[in-house]
Coordinates of C-alpha atoms in Angstrom, one line a residue:
Chain U
X1 CA -8.4 -22.0 14.9
X2 CA -7.9 -23.7 18.2
X3 CA -6.0 -26.6 16.7
X4 CA -3.3 -24.4 15.3
X5 CA 0.0 -25.4 16.9
X6 CA 2.5 -22.8 15.6
X7 CA 3.0 -19.9 17.9
X8 CA 3.4 -16.4 16.4
X9 CA 6.7 -15.7 18.1
X10 CA 8.2 -18.9 16.9
X11 CA 7.0 -18.3 13.3
X12 CA 8.5 -14.8 13.4
X13 CA 11.8 -16.0 14.8
X14 CA 12.3 -18.1 11.7
X15 CA 12.1 -15.0 9.6
X16 CA 14.2 -13.1 12.0
X17 CA 17.0 -15.6 11.6
X18 CA 16.7 -15.8 7.8
X19 CA 16.5 -12.2 7.1
X20 CA 19.7 -11.1 5.3
X21 CA 21.5 -7.7 5.5
X22 CA 19.9 -5.3 3.1
X23 CA 16.5 -7.0 3.3
X24 CA 13.5 -4.9 4.1
X25 CA 11.0 -6.2 6.7
X26 CA 7.5 -4.5 7.0
X27 CA 5.5 -5.6 10.0
X28 CA 2.1 -4.6 11.3
X29 CA -0.3 -5.4 14.1
X30 CA 0.8 -8.6 16.0
X31 CA 3.8 -9.2 13.8
X32 CA 5.1 -5.7 14.6
X33 CA 4.7 -6.4 18.3
X34 CA 6.7 -9.6 18.1
X35 CA 9.3 -8.1 15.8
X36 CA 9.9 -5.2 18.2
X37 CA 10.2 -7.7 21.1
X38 CA 12.8 -9.6 19.2
X39 CA 14.9 -6.5 18.6
X40 CA 17.1 -4.6 18.1
X41 CA 15.5 -3.1 15.1
X42 CA 17.4 -2.9 11.8
X43 CA 17.3 0.4 9.9
X44 CA 15.5 -1.5 7.1
X45 CA 12.8 -2.7 9.5
X46 CA 9.6 -0.7 9.0
X47 CA 7.3 -1.1 11.9
X48 CA 4.0 -0.1 10.3
X49 CA 2.5 1.4 13.4
X50 CA 0.4 3.5 13.2
X51 CA -1.0 1.9 10.1
X52 CA -4.1 1.9 7.9
X53 CA -5.2 -1.6 8.6
X54 CA -4.7 -3.9 5.6
X55 CA -2.2 -1.7 3.8
X56 CA 1.1 -3.3 4.7
X57 CA 1.3 -5.5 1.5
X58 CA 0.5 -2.4 -0.6
X59 CA 3.2 -0.3 1.2
X60 CA 5.6 -3.2 0.7
X61 CA 4.7 -3.4 -3.0
X62 CA 5.7 0.3 -3.4
X63 CA 9.0 -0.4 -1.7
X64 CA 9.6 -3.5 -3.8
X65 CA 8.9 -1.6 -7.1
X66 CA 11.2 1.3 -6.2
X67 CA 14.0 -0.9 -4.7
X68 CA 14.1 -3.9 -7.1
X69 CA 17.5 -5.0 -5.8
X70 CA 16.3 -5.5 -2.3
X71 CA 14.2 -8.3 -1.0
X72 CA 11.1 -7.0 0.8
X73 CA 9.2 -9.0 3.3
X74 CA 5.7 -7.9 4.4
X75 CA 4.1 -9.6 7.4
X76 CA 0.3 -9.2 7.6
X77 CA -2.4 -10.7 9.7
X78 CA -5.4 -12.5 8.3
X79 CA -7.9 -9.8 9.4
X80 CA -5.7 -7.3 7.7
X81 CA -5.5 -9.4 4.6
X82 CA -9.3 -9.7 4.4
X83 CA -9.5 -5.9 4.6
X84 CA -7.4 -5.5 1.5
X85 CA -7.8 -8.7 -0.5
X86 CA -7.5 -6.8 -3.8
X87 CA -3.8 -6.3 -2.9
X88 CA -3.2 -9.9 -3.9
X89 CA -4.4 -9.2 -7.4
X90 CA -2.5 -5.9 -7.5
X91 CA 0.8 -7.4 -6.4
X92 CA 0.5 -10.3 -8.8
X93 CA -0.3 -7.9 -11.6
X94 CA 2.9 -6.0 -11.0
X95 CA 4.7 -9.3 -10.1
X96 CA 7.8 -7.9 -8.3
X97 CA 10.1 -10.8 -7.9
X98 CA 11.7 -9.3 -4.8
X99 CA 8.5 -9.4 -2.6
X100 CA 7.6 -12.0 0.0
X101 CA 4.2 -11.7 1.7
X102 CA 3.7 -13.6 4.8
X103 CA 0.1 -13.9 6.1
X104 CA -0.1 -14.9 9.8
X105 CA -3.5 -16.5 10.0
X106 CA -4.8 -16.9 13.5
X107 CA -8.5 -16.5 12.6
X108 CA -9.1 -13.6 14.9
X109 CA -8.8 -9.9 15.3
X110 CA -6.2 -10.4 18.0
X111 CA -5.4 -6.9 19.2
X112 CA -9.1 -6.0 19.7
X113 CA -9.9 -8.9 21.8
X114 CA -9.7 -12.0 19.6
X115 CA -13.1 -11.6 17.9
X116 CA -13.3 -14.1 15.0
X117 CA -12.8 -12.8 11.5
X118 CA -15.4 -13.5 8.8
X119 CA -12.7 -15.5 7.1
X120 CA -12.2 -18.0 10.0
X121 CA -14.3 -21.1 10.5
X122 CA -15.6 -19.8 13.8
X123 CA -16.7 -16.5 12.1
X124 CA -18.4 -18.5 9.3
X125 CA -20.7 -20.5 11.6
X126 CA -18.4 -23.5 11.2
X127 CA -18.0 -23.4 7.5
X128 CA -14.6 -23.9 6.1
X129 CA -12.3 -21.0 6.7
X130 CA -11.0 -18.9 3.9
X131 CA -7.9 -20.3 2.3
X132 CA -5.5 -17.4 1.6
X133 CA -3.0 -19.6 -0.2
X134 CA -5.7 -20.7 -2.7
X135 CA -6.7 -17.1 -3.3
X136 CA -3.1 -16.1 -3.9
X137 CA -2.7 -19.1 -6.3
X138 CA -5.8 -18.0 -8.1
X139 CA -4.4 -14.5 -8.4
X140 CA -1.4 -15.9 -10.2
X141 CA 1.3 -15.7 -7.5
X142 CA 4.1 -17.9 -8.9
X143 CA 5.1 -19.3 -5.5
X144 CA 2.6 -20.1 -2.8
X145 CA 3.2 -22.0 0.4
X146 CA 1.2 -22.8 3.5
X147 CA 2.4 -24.1 6.8
X148 CA 0.7 -25.0 10.0
X149 CA 3.5 -26.7 11.9
X150 CA 6.5 -24.8 13.2
X151 CA 9.0 -27.6 12.3
X152 CA 7.7 -27.7 8.7
X153 CA 8.1 -23.9 8.4
X154 CA 11.6 -24.0 9.9
X155 CA 12.6 -26.8 7.5
X156 CA 11.1 -25.1 4.4
X157 CA 11.5 -21.4 5.1
X158 CA 14.8 -20.8 3.4
X159 CA 13.7 -22.5 0.2
X160 CA 10.3 -20.9 0.3
X161 CA 11.6 -17.3 0.6
X162 CA 14.0 -18.0 -2.3
X163 CA 11.4 -19.4 -4.6
X164 CA 10.5 -17.3 -7.7
X165 CA 8.8 -14.1 -6.6
X166 CA 6.5 -12.7 -5.6
X167 CA 6.2 -15.3 -2.9
X168 CA 3.1 -15.9 -0.8
X169 CA 3.4 -17.7 2.5
X170 CA 0.4 -18.5 4.8
X171 CA 1.3 -19.5 8.3
X172 CA -1.4 -20.8 10.5
X173 CA -0.6 -19.6 14.0
X174 CA -2.4 -19.7 17.3
X175 CA -3.8 -16.5 18.8
X176 CA -1.8 -15.0 21.6
X177 CA -4.1 -14.9 24.6
X178 CA -4.6 -11.3 26.0
X179 CA -2.4 -9.8 23.3
X180 CA -2.3 -6.1 22.9
X181 CA -1.5 -4.0 19.9
X182 CA 2.0 -2.9 19.2
X183 CA 3.3 0.6 20.2
X184 CA 5.1 2.8 17.8
X185 CA 8.8 2.6 18.5
X186 CA 9.2 6.4 18.1
X187 CA 7.9 9.5 16.4
X188 CA 6.6 8.7 13.0
X189 CA 8.1 11.6 11.1
X190 CA 11.6 10.8 12.4
X191 CA 11.1 7.1 11.7
X192 CA 9.9 7.9 8.1
X193 CA 12.9 10.0 7.4
X194 CA 15.4 7.5 8.7
X195 CA 13.7 4.6 6.9
X196 CA 13.8 6.5 3.6
X197 CA 17.4 7.4 4.1
X198 CA 18.3 3.8 4.9
X199 CA 16.4 2.5 1.9
X200 CA 17.8 5.0 -0.6
X201 CA 21.4 4.9 0.6
X202 CA 23.8 3.1 -1.7
X203 CA 24.1 -0.5 -0.7
X204 CA 27.4 -1.6 0.6
X205 CA 28.2 -5.0 -0.8
X206 CA 30.6 -7.4 0.8
X207 CA 33.5 -8.6 -1.4
Chain S
X1 CA -10.4 18.1 -21.4
X2 CA -6.9 16.7 -21.7
X3 CA -5.5 14.0 -24.0
X4 CA -3.5 11.2 -22.5
X5 CA -0.4 12.3 -24.2
X6 CA -0.7 15.8 -22.7
X7 CA -1.0 14.4 -19.2
X8 CA 1.8 11.9 -19.7
X9 CA 4.1 14.5 -21.0
X10 CA 3.2 16.8 -18.1
X11 CA 3.8 14.1 -15.5
X12 CA 7.1 13.2 -17.0
X13 CA 8.1 16.9 -17.1
X14 CA 7.1 17.1 -13.4
X15 CA 9.5 14.3 -12.6
X16 CA 6.8 11.8 -11.6
X17 CA 8.1 8.2 -11.9
X18 CA 5.0 6.1 -11.0
X19 CA 1.2 6.9 -11.5
X20 CA -0.8 4.8 -9.1
X21 CA -4.4 4.6 -10.3
X22 CA -7.9 3.4 -10.4
X23 CA -9.5 4.7 -13.6
X24 CA -12.8 6.5 -14.2
X25 CA -14.3 7.4 -17.6
X26 CA -12.2 10.6 -17.8
X27 CA -8.8 9.9 -16.2
X28 CA -9.0 6.3 -17.4
X29 CA -8.5 7.5 -20.9
X30 CA -5.0 8.7 -20.0
X31 CA -3.8 5.3 -18.8
X32 CA -2.5 3.9 -22.1
X33 CA -0.5 7.0 -22.8
X34 CA 1.0 7.1 -19.3
X35 CA 1.8 3.4 -19.5
X36 CA 3.6 3.9 -22.8
X37 CA 5.5 7.1 -21.8
X38 CA 9.2 6.7 -21.2
X39 CA 10.1 7.1 -17.6
X40 CA 6.6 6.7 -16.3
X41 CA 5.1 3.5 -14.8
X42 CA 1.4 3.0 -14.4
X43 CA 0.5 0.9 -11.3
X44 CA -3.1 -0.3 -11.4
X45 CA -4.6 -1.0 -8.0
X46 CA -7.9 -2.5 -7.1
X47 CA -9.2 0.1 -4.7
X48 CA -8.1 3.6 -4.0
X49 CA -7.0 2.9 -0.4
X50 CA -4.3 0.8 -1.9
X51 CA -3.1 3.7 -4.0
X52 CA -1.9 5.8 -1.1
X53 CA -0.1 2.9 0.5
X54 CA 1.6 1.9 -2.7
X55 CA 2.6 5.5 -3.3
X56 CA 4.0 5.7 0.3
X57 CA 6.2 2.7 -0.3
X58 CA 7.4 4.2 -3.6
X59 CA 8.2 7.4 -1.9
X60 CA 10.1 5.6 0.8
X61 CA 12.1 3.8 -1.9
X62 CA 13.1 7.1 -3.6
X63 CA 10.6 7.2 -6.4
X64 CA 8.2 10.1 -7.1
X65 CA 4.7 8.7 -7.2
X66 CA 1.4 10.4 -8.0
X67 CA -2.0 9.1 -7.1
X68 CA -4.6 9.3 -9.9
X69 CA -8.1 8.6 -8.8
X70 CA -11.7 9.8 -9.0
X71 CA -13.3 11.7 -6.2
X72 CA -15.4 8.7 -5.3
X73 CA -12.1 6.9 -4.7
X74 CA -11.0 9.8 -2.5
X75 CA -14.1 9.1 -0.3
X76 CA -13.3 5.4 -0.2
X77 CA -9.7 5.8 0.7
X78 CA -9.9 8.2 3.7
X79 CA -8.1 6.1 6.3
X80 CA -5.3 5.2 4.0
X81 CA -4.6 8.8 3.0
X82 CA -4.9 9.9 6.6
X83 CA -2.3 7.4 7.6
X84 CA 0.1 8.3 4.7
X85 CA -0.1 12.1 4.7
X86 CA -1.0 12.9 8.3
X87 CA 0.5 10.1 10.5
X88 CA 3.6 9.7 8.4
X89 CA 3.6 13.2 6.9
X90 CA 4.6 12.0 3.4
X91 CA 4.3 14.5 0.5
X92 CA 2.1 12.4 -1.7
X93 CA 0.4 14.4 -4.5
X94 CA -2.8 13.4 -6.2
X95 CA -4.8 14.2 -9.3
X96 CA -8.5 13.6 -8.7
X97 CA -11.3 13.4 -11.2
X98 CA -14.2 15.7 -10.0
X99 CA -17.2 13.8 -11.2
X100 CA -20.2 15.8 -12.7
X101 CA -18.5 19.1 -12.1
X102 CA -19.1 20.3 -15.7
X103 CA -22.5 18.9 -16.1
X104 CA -24.9 16.5 -14.4
X105 CA -26.7 15.1 -17.4
X106 CA -25.8 11.5 -16.5
X107 CA -26.2 11.8 -12.7
X108 CA -28.6 14.7 -11.9
X109 CA -28.0 15.8 -8.3
X110 CA -24.7 14.0 -8.1
X111 CA -23.6 14.3 -4.5
X112 CA -19.9 14.3 -5.6
X113 CA -20.5 18.1 -6.0
X114 CA -21.6 18.3 -2.4
X115 CA -18.8 16.4 -0.8
X116 CA -15.6 16.5 -2.8
X117 CA -14.2 19.9 -1.8
X118 CA -15.3 19.7 1.8
X119 CA -13.7 16.3 2.1
X120 CA -10.4 17.6 0.8
X121 CA -10.7 20.5 3.2
X122 CA -11.4 18.1 6.0
X123 CA -8.3 16.1 5.2
X124 CA -6.3 19.3 5.1
X125 CA -5.2 18.8 1.6
X126 CA -4.4 22.0 -0.4
X127 CA -5.9 21.7 -3.8
X128 CA -6.4 23.5 -7.1
X129 CA -9.5 23.2 -9.3
X130 CA -8.8 22.8 -13.0
X131 CA -11.9 23.4 -15.2
X132 CA -10.4 24.1 -18.6
X133 CA -7.5 23.0 -20.8
X134 CA -5.8 26.4 -20.5
X135 CA -5.1 25.6 -16.8
X136 CA -2.8 22.6 -17.5
X137 CA 0.2 24.5 -16.2
X138 CA -1.5 24.9 -12.8
X139 CA -1.1 21.2 -12.3
X140 CA 2.7 21.4 -12.7
X141 CA 2.9 24.6 -10.6
X142 CA 0.9 23.2 -7.7
X143 CA 2.8 20.0 -7.8
X144 CA 6.2 21.7 -7.6
X145 CA 5.0 24.0 -4.9
X146 CA 3.8 21.1 -2.8
X147 CA 6.8 18.9 -3.4
X148 CA 9.1 21.8 -2.8
X149 CA 7.5 22.4 0.5
X150 CA 7.5 18.7 1.4
X151 CA 3.7 18.5 1.8
X152 CA 0.9 16.7 0.1
X153 CA -1.4 18.4 -2.5
X154 CA -4.1 17.7 -5.0
X155 CA -5.5 18.9 -8.2
X156 CA -9.2 18.4 -9.0
X157 CA -9.9 17.8 -12.7
X158 CA -13.4 18.9 -13.6
X159 CA -15.3 16.1 -15.3
X160 CA -18.2 16.4 -17.6
X161 CA -19.9 13.1 -17.4
X162 CA -20.3 10.3 -14.9

């Protein structure tokens, strides 16, 4: 955990730059906090706050299935991924080619005080940490990537997100010291209605 | 109580597009018919908590999902349904197998009978109890009433074995 060199903000900025008009981005927990800070938000950004921890990939799967012409990014923490590991099997069973799941693995439950997860080496009494990319590969995801260096992620990101989907990307990032949880950027009912309207409005394609 | 084709035809008539499910020994028998039915897509999830979130995403994307699970899965998935139907106020409808309601031969003293309805009440989900085949129309009627009002709802399907 402590030897991770990629910072969460830097990792998220790569996605922020690559995200195209019409793409959907679902963020939760720490990724939501960083995405809000990088603002302004796009109508197709879904800040999944409040959430049911672990459900961001499942929510994104539903969006991807109902909006097959849109690319859907889901950003999830490692603690959240552990809480809903079955989603990796569910998603690969449905195999939506428009879904990109990014797991930001810092080894800790960051927003509750950086306690180690049971998937991290520290939380496993020094045993090897859980390898999410290997789990995704075993679940049959067609494209699986793992990066621990920001420069490598920057160099490979465009090709990675355009690989045959669904795409799984594990980014090993360093915890943010003293980080707090994200705040909802507005009333949920209003946000839900606006998000659904944005998602279901006819896409305007450039000539 | 119901054949898979009856349920698939009903769901299609109701306008459902996706059935998000974890099977049990009663509702699981409907899966093949649902999967084959034109206009319906069966989405198999690993755990019931996933089902509510997948359904939420489908709803956001303009689809008309329905969650099909057993009451034990209702117990498992509380936080996810709380988030979807109370935090986000999404009108997700569910059909829930009510284990051991018709008899308890397999599981005498099954506590599903103790907790299922109080749990639905606690989650503030308006439900109907279907105990016989003649009530099939109540599923459609309650669904339409709930969707028309923009609120969640559920139907309990009485099951006869564990």
